[in-house]
Amino acid sequence: MSTTSLPAPESSARLRDAFLAADFTADGLLELLGAPAYAALARSETVPALRATRGDSPLETLVRLFLLQQTVAPARAAAALPLEQCLADGWLVREEAGGADGVRATVDVRPYGGDAGQDWFIVSDLGRAVGGADGAGTRDEGVVLGVGGASTTLAGITVRTPVSSALDLGTGSGIQALHAAQHATRVTATDLNPRALHFTRLTLGLSGAPEAELHEGSLYEPVSDETFDLIVSNPPFVISPGARLTYRDGGMGGDDLCRTLVQGAGERLNEGGYAQFLVNWQHVEGEEWQERVTSWVPRGCDAWIVQREIQDITQYAELWLRDSGDHRTGPEEYAALYDAWLDEFEARKTKAVGFGWITLRKSGADIPSITVEEWPHPVEQPLGPVVQAHFERQDYLRTHDDAALLAGRFKLADEVVQEQIGLPGAEDPEYVVLRQNRGMRRATKVDTVGAGFAGVSDGSLSAGRILDAIAQLLGEDPVLLRDRTPEAIRMLVEQGFLEPLGQDGP
């Protein structure tokens, strides 16, 4: 489908009004379909939703048209939306089904809940909204995907402070641009695929969001020498032999696209700005993956790199062969394709592939803060405030030596609990664990002093005065306790268990 055959955006406002009047929203869908059928849609299973939409209400009609790709009678469609305008502008086309006239949608439209509960709509290619944007079974080179796990993950980790300018690089159907439009004065969206830019325009218009500046091209080329306060990208990060599918395959060797994307962000960020990416990286024989990805961090930027998942090369190849539907080909063709993936990895000495998040913050620090960690555990989205707090804590730790830490006052973070681990009936625990119930949901072992310190940290006393009191209770030398404890305090601050509040005077 070319861009000329896609719907025109001029009727977006009227169509949005019709959607809202029919309660064609995320909440309305859940109420109509019920939780099981709603969850089934996320698995690309449409039968429960078809059964739940056998009536003739406007909401059921819209679900059948725009989510389930069903042909409906013109009279039924006219009761749900401005039919003639939707036909004229290309949202719908006429089609004969079962010997009777009908209309069907030309695009998927998925209701999507905004950051503050707004009713938004993501427009994508047919069959790419139901079940999310995993591309399962598509071999269409120019397909534009809808909402999926990767796009919602990136939206959830993005720092949402008000900014003057934001760049959504590789916008696809415009999900990240839509989020950015809520807190950025100016949003720029780019994509190599011109159809994706048209879909972004439709998504923004149908969601009632301000227009974005749309530019066609690869990576940072379309934005010339512009700089931004926020850069986000869910790029085509798949490491594959060749670049058949624009929506997922980077078109560069190995993880070069992700490296280029990250390295290029430094000169595109304004001071204090954030760049946030979902990326893949190779695990290469004889090389630590942490060193590989850390080498991508541009000068003048702090970084937080989180590996969320790792797959060996066979798992990785099988995942993306299923994604493109190649597992449905004949055995010989599938084996040849599988071989090509393994040949690519063997040539690059790649033994596994990591997936994760990279956040950069333009700090200009002479000694940047770079945190690299593997975190496959569940987290609580949205993480944007957690990401922002992480970098604020790095600033604090970078500018406070041990003496300043001891003069500082701290507060135990919200919803941190203490667990005592030991044998049943034992007088004392073997060790104590502090556990976060929010955000990254970290857990860390602490000794008796660390547990006691965290437990009484309410911001009223400096760290040094708390340690003096603990030393007296334990019968320890307060000077020695002050000498050895700042490292533990620093760790609890870095991981978000303690929040710095201020300093006591000299």
Short mmCIF file of C-alpha atoms in Angstrom, two decimals:
data_model
loop_
_atom_site.label_atom_id
_atom_site.label_comp_id
_atom_site.label_asym_id
_atom_site.label_seq_id
_atom_site.Cartn_x
_atom_site.Cartn_y
_atom_site.Cartn_z
CA MET A 1 0.00 0.00 0.00
CA SER A 2 1.41 3.39 -0.96
CA THR A 3 0.99 6.55 1.10
CA THR A 4 -1.51 7.86 -1.44
CA SER A 5 -3.91 5.02 -0.68
CA LEU A 6 -3.84 5.62 3.08
CA PRO A 7 -6.64 7.56 4.80
CA ALA A 8 -6.57 11.33 4.66
CA PRO A 9 -6.10 13.02 8.04
CA GLU A 10 -8.64 15.80 7.40
CA SER A 11 -11.55 13.80 8.83
CA SER A 12 -9.67 12.74 11.96
CA ALA A 13 -11.53 15.15 14.25
CA ARG A 14 -15.00 13.95 13.16
CA LEU A 15 -13.96 10.32 13.37
CA ARG A 16 -12.53 10.89 16.85
CA ASP A 17 -15.85 12.39 17.95
CA ALA A 18 -17.66 9.30 16.66
CA PHE A 19 -15.25 7.00 18.49
CA LEU A 20 -15.71 8.84 21.77
CA ALA A 21 -19.49 8.98 21.39
CA ALA A 22 -19.55 5.18 20.98
CA ASP A 23 -17.09 4.68 23.87
CA PHE A 24 -14.58 3.11 21.48
CA THR A 25 -11.86 3.59 24.09
CA ALA A 26 -9.54 1.36 26.09
CA ASP A 27 -11.97 1.35 29.02
CA GLY A 28 -14.96 0.86 26.74
CA LEU A 29 -13.31 -2.14 25.08
CA LEU A 30 -12.57 -3.78 28.40
CA GLU A 31 -16.15 -3.31 29.55
CA LEU A 32 -17.62 -4.62 26.29
CA LEU A 33 -15.34 -7.60 25.77
CA GLY A 34 -14.62 -8.60 29.35
CA ALA A 35 -11.16 -9.35 30.68
CA PRO A 36 -10.68 -12.81 29.03
CA ALA A 37 -11.58 -11.64 25.50
CA TYR A 38 -9.63 -8.42 25.98
CA ALA A 39 -6.55 -10.39 27.06
CA ALA A 40 -7.03 -12.80 24.15
CA LEU A 41 -6.69 -9.90 21.71
CA ALA A 42 -3.19 -9.29 23.10
CA ARG A 43 -2.39 -12.87 22.08
CA SER A 44 -3.73 -12.30 18.54
CA GLU A 45 -6.78 -14.45 19.32
CA THR A 46 -9.92 -12.83 17.91
CA VAL A 47 -12.62 -15.48 18.38
CA PRO A 48 -13.65 -14.35 21.90
CA ALA A 49 -13.91 -10.74 20.69
CA LEU A 50 -15.97 -11.79 17.68
CA ARG A 51 -18.38 -13.60 19.99
CA ALA A 52 -18.62 -10.52 22.23
CA THR A 53 -19.49 -8.21 19.31
CA ARG A 54 -22.44 -10.02 17.74
CA GLY A 55 -24.83 -7.18 18.59
CA ASP A 56 -25.45 -4.04 16.55
CA SER A 57 -24.36 -1.25 18.91
CA PRO A 58 -22.02 1.42 17.50
CA LEU A 59 -19.22 0.18 19.78
CA GLU A 60 -19.53 -3.39 18.56
CA THR A 61 -19.52 -2.15 14.96
CA LEU A 62 -16.35 -0.12 15.48
CA VAL A 63 -14.57 -3.04 17.15
CA ARG A 64 -15.48 -5.30 14.24
CA LEU A 65 -14.36 -2.74 11.67
CA PHE A 66 -11.12 -1.39 13.10
CA LEU A 67 -9.82 -4.14 15.40
CA LEU A 68 -11.19 -7.35 13.91
CA GLN A 69 -11.13 -6.38 10.20
CA GLN A 70 -14.68 -7.57 9.57
CA THR A 71 -16.91 -6.39 6.75
CA VAL A 72 -20.14 -4.83 8.07
CA ALA A 73 -23.32 -3.62 6.45
CA PRO A 74 -23.27 0.05 5.34
CA ALA A 75 -26.34 0.88 7.43
CA ARG A 76 -24.68 -0.52 10.54
CA ALA A 77 -21.50 1.47 9.81
CA ALA A 78 -23.50 4.66 9.20
CA ALA A 79 -25.01 4.35 12.67
CA ALA A 80 -21.51 4.36 14.20
CA LEU A 81 -19.53 6.93 12.21
CA PRO A 82 -19.76 9.51 9.37
CA LEU A 83 -19.87 6.85 6.66
CA GLU A 84 -19.67 8.92 3.49
CA GLN A 85 -16.79 11.02 4.77
CA CYS A 86 -14.90 7.91 5.93
CA LEU A 87 -15.37 6.39 2.48
CA ALA A 88 -14.29 9.60 0.74
CA ASP A 89 -11.20 9.99 2.93
CA GLY A 90 -10.15 6.34 2.68
CA TRP A 91 -10.77 5.09 6.22
CA LEU A 92 -13.29 2.63 4.78
CA VAL A 93 -13.84 0.99 1.38
CA ARG A 94 -16.88 -0.70 -0.08
CA GLU A 95 -16.75 -4.45 -0.48
CA GLU A 96 -19.20 -7.18 -1.37
CA ALA A 97 -19.38 -10.04 1.11
CA GLY A 98 -21.70 -13.02 0.83
CA GLY A 99 -23.57 -11.41 -2.04
CA ALA A 100 -24.34 -8.27 -0.03
CA ASP A 101 -22.77 -4.82 -0.03
CA GLY A 102 -20.54 -4.02 2.93
CA VAL A 103 -17.75 -1.76 4.09
CA ARG A 104 -14.44 -2.58 5.70
CA ALA A 105 -11.60 -0.61 7.26
CA THR A 106 -8.37 0.10 5.41
CA VAL A 107 -6.30 0.46 8.60
CA ASP A 108 -6.23 -0.85 12.15
CA VAL A 109 -7.22 1.61 14.87
CA ARG A 110 -6.49 0.59 18.45
CA PRO A 111 -7.85 2.54 21.44
CA TYR A 112 -4.97 3.33 23.77
CA GLY A 113 -4.98 4.89 27.23
CA GLY A 114 -2.79 7.97 27.59
CA ASP A 115 -0.38 8.90 30.37
CA ALA A 116 -3.09 10.77 32.27
CA GLY A 117 -6.02 8.64 31.17
CA GLN A 118 -6.54 10.38 27.80
CA ASP A 119 -8.37 8.50 25.06
CA TRP A 120 -5.85 7.99 22.27
CA PHE A 121 -5.91 5.93 19.08
CA ILE A 122 -2.95 4.21 17.38
CA VAL A 123 -3.31 3.73 13.62
CA SER A 124 -1.36 0.94 11.94
CA ASP A 125 -1.51 -1.51 9.07
CA LEU A 126 -4.30 -4.05 8.96
CA GLY A 127 -3.69 -6.92 11.35
CA ARG A 128 -0.96 -5.04 13.22
CA ALA A 129 -2.98 -3.63 16.13
CA VAL A 130 -4.55 -6.80 17.43
CA GLY A 131 -2.01 -8.71 19.48
CA GLY A 132 0.44 -5.86 19.58
CA ALA A 133 3.32 -4.95 17.35
CA ASP A 134 5.35 -8.11 17.35
CA GLY A 135 5.13 -8.40 13.59
CA ALA A 136 4.22 -12.07 13.92
CA GLY A 137 3.86 -13.70 10.56
CA THR A 138 4.47 -10.62 8.40
CA ARG A 139 6.87 -10.65 5.48
CA ASP A 140 5.67 -7.27 4.21
CA GLU A 141 8.79 -5.13 3.86
CA GLY A 142 7.01 -1.82 4.43
CA VAL A 143 4.52 -2.80 7.12
CA VAL A 144 3.80 -0.28 9.89
CA LEU A 145 3.16 -1.88 13.26
CA GLY A 146 0.88 -0.79 16.07
CA VAL A 147 1.24 -1.06 19.83
CA GLY A 148 3.39 -3.84 21.26
CA GLY A 149 5.41 -4.75 24.29
CA ALA A 150 8.55 -2.94 23.13
CA SER A 151 6.75 0.32 22.38
CA THR A 152 4.89 0.36 25.70
CA THR A 153 8.13 -0.49 27.55
CA LEU A 154 9.90 2.48 26.00
CA ALA A 155 6.95 4.77 26.73
CA GLY A 156 7.00 3.60 30.34
CA ILE A 157 10.70 4.21 30.99
CA THR A 158 10.79 7.64 29.32
CA VAL A 159 11.40 10.65 31.56
CA ARG A 160 8.30 12.88 31.26
CA THR A 161 9.51 16.26 32.48
CA PRO A 162 8.33 19.28 30.43
CA VAL A 163 10.81 20.01 27.62
CA SER A 164 11.08 22.40 24.69
CA SER A 165 11.97 19.81 22.06
CA ALA A 166 11.69 16.05 21.60
CA LEU A 167 12.79 13.69 18.82
CA ASP A 168 11.09 10.37 18.09
CA LEU A 169 13.62 8.61 15.86
CA GLY A 170 12.05 5.80 13.79
CA THR A 171 8.52 6.77 14.76
CA GLY A 172 6.57 3.91 13.16
CA SER A 173 2.90 4.50 13.94
CA GLY A 174 3.74 7.46 16.15
CA ILE A 175 3.31 6.05 19.66
CA GLN A 176 6.37 7.74 21.16
CA ALA A 177 5.63 11.01 19.37
CA LEU A 178 2.11 10.93 20.82
CA HIS A 179 3.46 10.53 24.35
CA ALA A 180 6.08 13.22 23.80
CA ALA A 181 3.46 15.67 22.52
CA GLN A 182 1.99 15.82 26.02
CA HIS A 183 5.11 17.37 27.60
CA ALA A 184 7.22 18.73 24.73
CA THR A 185 6.56 22.10 23.09
CA ARG A 186 7.91 20.84 19.77
CA VAL A 187 7.99 17.20 18.62
CA THR A 188 9.98 15.97 15.64
CA ALA A 189 9.38 12.46 14.29
CA THR A 190 11.50 10.70 11.67
CA ASP A 191 11.32 7.43 9.80
CA LEU A 192 12.96 5.79 6.81
CA ASN A 193 9.52 4.59 5.69
CA PRO A 194 7.31 7.42 4.35
CA ARG A 195 4.20 5.37 5.10
CA ALA A 196 5.16 5.38 8.78
CA LEU A 197 5.18 9.18 8.78
CA HIS A 198 1.67 9.18 7.32
CA PHE A 199 0.51 6.78 10.02
CA THR A 200 2.07 9.03 12.66
CA ARG A 201 0.07 11.97 11.29
CA LEU A 202 -3.11 9.86 11.52
CA THR A 203 -2.32 8.71 15.06
CA LEU A 204 -1.71 12.25 16.29
CA GLY A 205 -4.78 13.66 14.55
CA LEU A 206 -7.12 10.91 15.69
CA SER A 207 -5.80 11.27 19.26
CA GLY A 208 -6.39 15.01 19.32
CA ALA A 209 -2.67 15.71 19.79
CA PRO A 210 -0.68 18.59 18.31
CA GLU A 211 0.97 17.98 14.95
CA ALA A 212 4.62 16.93 14.84
CA GLU A 213 7.38 17.91 12.45
CA LEU A 214 7.74 14.84 10.22
CA HIS A 215 10.96 14.07 8.33
CA GLU A 216 11.86 11.11 6.13
CA GLY A 217 15.30 9.57 6.43
CA SER A 218 17.66 7.30 8.34
CA LEU A 219 18.86 7.82 11.90
CA TYR A 220 19.89 11.44 12.59
CA GLU A 221 20.22 12.48 8.93
CA PRO A 222 16.78 14.14 8.64
CA VAL A 223 17.35 16.50 11.59
CA SER A 224 20.64 17.97 10.35
CA ASP A 225 22.36 19.83 13.20
CA GLU A 226 19.32 20.23 15.46
CA THR A 227 19.56 19.43 19.15
CA PHE A 228 16.85 18.20 21.52
CA ASP A 229 15.97 17.95 25.19
CA LEU A 230 14.64 14.40 24.72
CA ILE A 231 15.45 11.70 22.16
CA VAL A 232 13.56 8.40 22.15
CA SER A 233 13.80 5.47 19.78
CA ASN A 234 12.47 1.94 19.46
CA PRO A 235 14.65 1.29 16.41
CA PRO A 236 14.80 -1.68 14.03
CA PHE A 237 17.31 -3.35 16.33
CA VAL A 238 17.09 -6.96 15.14
CA ILE A 239 20.51 -8.44 14.31
CA SER A 240 19.81 -10.39 11.13
CA PRO A 241 21.48 -11.57 7.91
CA GLY A 242 20.32 -8.85 5.54
CA ALA A 243 17.62 -6.25 5.96
CA ARG A 244 14.43 -7.65 4.45
CA LEU A 245 12.02 -5.99 6.88
CA THR A 246 12.31 -2.24 7.46
CA TYR A 247 10.23 -2.34 10.64
CA ARG A 248 12.69 -4.59 12.48
CA ASP A 249 16.01 -5.16 10.64
CA GLY A 250 18.66 -2.51 11.11
CA GLY A 251 20.30 -2.78 7.71
CA MET A 252 23.79 -2.56 9.22
CA GLY A 253 26.09 -5.38 10.22
CA GLY A 254 25.56 -6.92 13.66
CA ASP A 255 24.63 -4.35 16.30
CA ASP A 256 26.16 -1.44 14.36
CA LEU A 257 22.83 0.36 14.01
CA CYS A 258 22.27 0.38 17.76
CA ARG A 259 25.86 1.50 18.36
CA THR A 260 25.52 4.32 15.81
CA LEU A 261 22.22 5.39 17.34
CA VAL A 262 23.63 5.59 20.87
CA GLN A 263 26.95 7.18 19.91
CA GLY A 264 25.24 9.83 17.80
CA ALA A 265 22.94 10.98 20.58
CA GLY A 266 25.60 12.90 22.49
CA GLU A 267 25.96 15.71 19.97
CA ARG A 268 22.17 15.86 19.48
CA LEU A 269 21.32 16.39 23.15
CA ASN A 270 21.01 19.71 24.93
CA GLU A 271 22.61 19.99 28.37
CA GLY A 272 20.54 18.05 30.88
CA GLY A 273 18.69 16.24 28.09
CA TYR A 274 17.85 12.54 27.99
CA ALA A 275 18.16 9.96 25.21
CA GLN A 276 16.36 6.67 25.77
CA PHE A 277 16.58 3.61 23.54
CA LEU A 278 15.57 -0.04 23.31
CA VAL A 279 18.46 -1.93 21.72
CA ASN A 280 20.04 -5.31 21.05
CA TRP A 281 23.75 -6.03 21.41
CA GLN A 282 26.00 -8.94 20.59
CA HIS A 283 27.73 -11.12 23.16
CA VAL A 284 31.00 -11.82 21.36
CA GLU A 285 33.53 -14.50 22.23
CA GLY A 286 36.45 -13.12 24.23
CA GLU A 287 34.66 -9.87 25.05
CA GLU A 288 32.59 -8.76 28.04
CA TRP A 289 29.21 -7.46 26.90
CA GLN A 290 29.38 -4.71 29.52
CA GLU A 291 32.56 -3.34 27.96
CA ARG A 292 31.07 -3.54 24.49
CA VAL A 293 27.98 -1.49 25.32
CA THR A 294 29.80 0.93 27.61
CA SER A 295 32.08 1.82 24.69
CA TRP A 296 29.01 3.19 22.89
CA VAL A 297 28.39 5.91 25.50
CA PRO A 298 29.25 9.34 24.02
CA ARG A 299 31.49 11.84 25.79
CA GLY A 300 29.79 14.14 28.27
CA CYS A 301 26.94 11.73 28.95
CA ASP A 302 26.01 9.73 32.01
CA ALA A 303 24.46 6.36 31.19
CA TRP A 304 22.27 3.68 32.71
CA ILE A 305 22.44 0.43 30.74
CA VAL A 306 20.09 -2.39 31.73
CA GLN A 307 20.18 -5.83 30.12
CA ARG A 308 16.67 -7.24 30.48
CA GLU A 309 17.06 -10.49 28.54
CA ILE A 310 19.67 -12.63 26.87
CA GLN A 311 19.10 -15.32 24.23
CA ASP A 312 21.54 -17.76 22.73
CA ILE A 313 21.86 -17.49 18.96
CA THR A 314 19.51 -20.41 18.25
CA GLN A 315 16.74 -18.93 20.40
CA TYR A 316 17.25 -15.55 18.79
CA ALA A 317 17.13 -16.90 15.23
CA GLU A 318 14.01 -18.95 15.95
CA LEU A 319 12.23 -15.96 17.53
CA TRP A 320 12.68 -13.74 14.49
CA LEU A 321 12.06 -16.51 11.96
CA ARG A 322 8.66 -16.95 13.64
CA ASP A 323 8.17 -13.18 13.66
CA SER A 324 8.38 -13.05 9.87
CA GLY A 325 6.36 -16.23 9.35
CA ASP A 326 9.33 -18.09 7.91
CA HIS A 327 8.56 -21.06 10.15
CA ARG A 328 5.54 -21.68 7.92
CA THR A 329 7.67 -22.19 4.80
CA GLY A 330 8.79 -25.59 3.56
CA PRO A 331 11.36 -27.51 5.64
CA GLU A 332 14.18 -26.94 3.18
CA GLU A 333 13.58 -23.19 2.86
CA TYR A 334 13.27 -22.81 6.64
CA ALA A 335 16.52 -24.75 7.18
CA ALA A 336 18.32 -22.55 4.65
CA LEU A 337 17.09 -19.39 6.35
CA TYR A 338 18.04 -20.74 9.79
CA ASP A 339 21.51 -21.61 8.45
CA ALA A 340 21.91 -18.06 7.15
CA TRP A 341 21.24 -16.64 10.63
CA LEU A 342 23.73 -19.00 12.24
CA ASP A 343 26.32 -18.27 9.53
CA GLU A 344 25.95 -14.56 10.31
CA PHE A 345 26.50 -15.11 14.02
CA GLU A 346 29.42 -17.49 13.45
CA ALA A 347 31.14 -14.96 11.20
CA ARG A 348 30.81 -12.32 13.93
CA LYS A 349 31.82 -14.74 16.73
CA THR A 350 28.49 -13.99 18.40
CA LYS A 351 27.38 -16.50 21.03
CA ALA A 352 24.29 -14.69 22.33
CA VAL A 353 22.27 -11.49 21.96
CA GLY A 354 21.25 -9.15 24.77
CA PHE A 355 18.16 -6.97 24.84
CA GLY A 356 17.73 -3.97 27.07
CA TRP A 357 17.40 -0.27 27.72
CA ILE A 358 19.99 2.44 27.41
CA THR A 359 19.37 5.87 28.91
CA LEU A 360 21.81 8.72 28.38
CA ARG A 361 21.76 12.04 30.22
CA LYS A 362 23.87 14.93 28.91
CA SER A 363 25.67 15.98 32.09
CA GLY A 364 28.92 17.37 30.75
CA ALA A 365 30.69 15.71 33.70
CA ASP A 366 34.44 15.17 33.39
CA ILE A 367 33.98 11.78 35.04
CA PRO A 368 30.65 10.44 33.82
CA SER A 369 28.47 8.08 35.82
CA ILE A 370 27.97 4.85 33.87
CA THR A 371 25.87 2.11 35.46
CA VAL A 372 25.68 -1.26 33.70
CA GLU A 373 23.59 -4.06 35.14
CA GLU A 374 21.69 -7.21 34.28
CA TRP A 375 18.12 -7.03 35.58
CA PRO A 376 15.79 -9.77 34.27
CA HIS A 377 13.39 -9.40 37.21
CA PRO A 378 9.88 -7.87 37.11
CA VAL A 379 9.65 -4.09 37.43
CA GLU A 380 6.75 -1.74 37.98
CA GLN A 381 5.96 0.60 35.11
CA PRO A 382 5.96 3.51 34.54
CA LEU A 383 9.65 3.81 35.36
CA GLY A 384 10.21 7.32 34.02
CA PRO A 385 10.33 8.89 37.52
CA VAL A 386 12.67 6.09 38.65
CA VAL A 387 15.01 6.78 35.73
CA GLN A 388 15.07 10.49 36.51
CA ALA A 389 15.71 9.83 40.21
CA HIS A 390 18.57 7.46 39.30
CA PHE A 391 20.47 10.24 37.52
CA GLU A 392 19.70 12.77 40.25
CA ARG A 393 21.23 10.38 42.77
CA GLN A 394 24.33 10.02 40.58
CA ASP A 395 24.72 13.81 40.66
CA TYR A 396 24.43 13.76 44.46
CA LEU A 397 26.97 10.97 44.93
CA ARG A 398 29.41 12.54 42.47
CA THR A 399 29.46 15.79 44.44
CA HIS A 400 29.47 14.37 48.00
CA ASP A 401 32.54 12.78 49.53
CA ASP A 402 32.40 10.63 52.67
CA ALA A 403 32.43 13.63 55.00
CA ALA A 404 29.51 15.18 53.13
CA LEU A 405 27.61 11.88 53.27
CA LEU A 406 28.00 11.74 57.04
CA ALA A 407 26.71 15.30 57.30
CA GLY A 408 23.76 14.46 55.09
CA ARG A 409 20.24 13.60 56.16
CA PHE A 410 18.40 10.73 54.47
CA LYS A 411 14.93 9.28 54.28
CA LEU A 412 14.06 5.64 53.70
CA ALA A 413 12.31 5.38 50.33
CA ASP A 414 8.60 4.61 50.26
CA GLU A 415 7.45 1.00 50.37
CA VAL A 416 10.78 -0.50 51.39
CA VAL A 417 10.38 -3.51 53.66
CA GLN A 418 12.86 -5.46 55.76
CA GLU A 419 13.10 -9.24 55.64
CA GLN A 420 15.05 -11.25 58.19
CA ILE A 421 16.40 -14.52 56.87
CA GLY A 422 17.47 -17.32 59.18
CA LEU A 423 16.72 -20.76 60.57
CA PRO A 424 13.41 -21.18 62.43
CA GLY A 425 13.85 -20.55 66.13
CA ALA A 426 17.27 -18.92 65.76
CA GLU A 427 17.86 -15.99 68.10
CA ASP A 428 19.40 -13.80 65.38
CA PRO A 429 18.85 -13.79 61.61
CA GLU A 430 21.63 -14.98 59.31
CA TYR A 431 21.20 -11.81 57.27
CA VAL A 432 18.78 -8.98 56.64
CA VAL A 433 17.34 -7.98 53.24
CA LEU A 434 15.89 -4.62 52.29
CA ARG A 435 13.36 -4.95 49.47
CA GLN A 436 11.65 -2.32 47.29
CA ASN A 437 8.02 -2.93 46.39
CA ARG A 438 7.97 -0.23 43.71
CA GLY A 439 10.01 0.74 40.65
CA MET A 440 12.90 -1.63 39.96
CA ARG A 441 11.88 -3.76 42.97
CA ARG A 442 15.44 -4.25 44.07
CA ALA A 443 16.58 -6.27 47.07
CA THR A 444 19.91 -5.98 48.86
CA LYS A 445 21.58 -7.62 51.83
CA VAL A 446 22.58 -5.37 54.70
CA ASP A 447 24.33 -5.96 58.01
CA THR A 448 22.99 -5.00 61.43
CA VAL A 449 24.34 -1.46 61.13
CA GLY A 450 22.85 -1.01 57.63
CA ALA A 451 19.45 -2.30 58.71
CA GLY A 452 19.46 -0.10 61.80
CA PHE A 453 20.58 2.93 59.84
CA ALA A 454 17.88 2.49 57.18
CA GLY A 455 15.21 1.87 59.80
CA VAL A 456 15.71 5.17 61.62
CA SER A 457 16.44 7.33 58.56
CA ASP A 458 13.51 9.76 58.56
CA GLY A 459 15.40 12.93 57.68
CA SER A 460 15.57 14.29 61.21
CA LEU A 461 19.18 13.35 62.02
CA SER A 462 22.38 13.41 60.01
CA ALA A 463 24.01 10.13 59.03
CA GLY A 464 26.90 10.79 61.39
CA ARG A 465 24.64 11.31 64.41
CA ILE A 466 22.70 8.13 63.59
CA LEU A 467 25.95 6.16 63.39
CA ASP A 468 27.12 7.57 66.73
CA ALA A 469 23.89 6.34 68.33
CA ILE A 470 24.24 2.90 66.70
CA ALA A 471 27.86 2.67 67.90
CA GLN A 472 26.74 3.37 71.45
CA LEU A 473 24.01 0.69 71.25
CA LEU A 474 26.40 -1.91 69.82
CA GLY A 475 29.36 -0.96 71.97
CA GLU A 476 31.49 -0.10 68.94
CA ASP A 477 34.06 2.64 68.41
CA PRO A 478 32.08 5.51 66.74
CA VAL A 479 35.15 6.71 64.81
CA LEU A 480 35.72 3.29 63.25
CA LEU A 481 32.00 2.96 62.45
CA ARG A 482 32.01 6.35 60.74
CA ASP A 483 35.05 5.29 58.71
CA ARG A 484 33.62 2.05 57.38
CA THR A 485 29.93 2.91 56.83
CA PRO A 486 29.92 5.60 54.07
CA GLU A 487 30.44 2.91 51.39
CA ALA A 488 27.26 1.14 52.52
CA ILE A 489 25.33 4.43 52.63
CA ARG A 490 26.55 5.24 49.14
CA MET A 491 25.30 1.86 47.87
CA LEU A 492 21.86 2.33 49.50
CA VAL A 493 21.57 5.79 47.93
CA GLU A 494 22.72 4.59 44.52
CA GLN A 495 20.15 1.78 44.46
CA GLY A 496 17.33 4.02 45.64
CA PHE A 497 16.77 2.68 49.15
CA LEU A 498 17.74 6.01 50.73
CA GLU A 499 16.74 9.46 49.48
CA PRO A 500 19.07 12.40 50.22
CA LEU A 501 17.26 15.31 51.88
CA GLY A 502 19.88 17.88 52.86
CA GLN A 503 22.98 18.63 54.88
CA ASP A 504 23.63 19.56 58.48
CA GLY A 505 25.80 22.62 58.95
CA PRO A 506 29.45 22.41 59.99
#
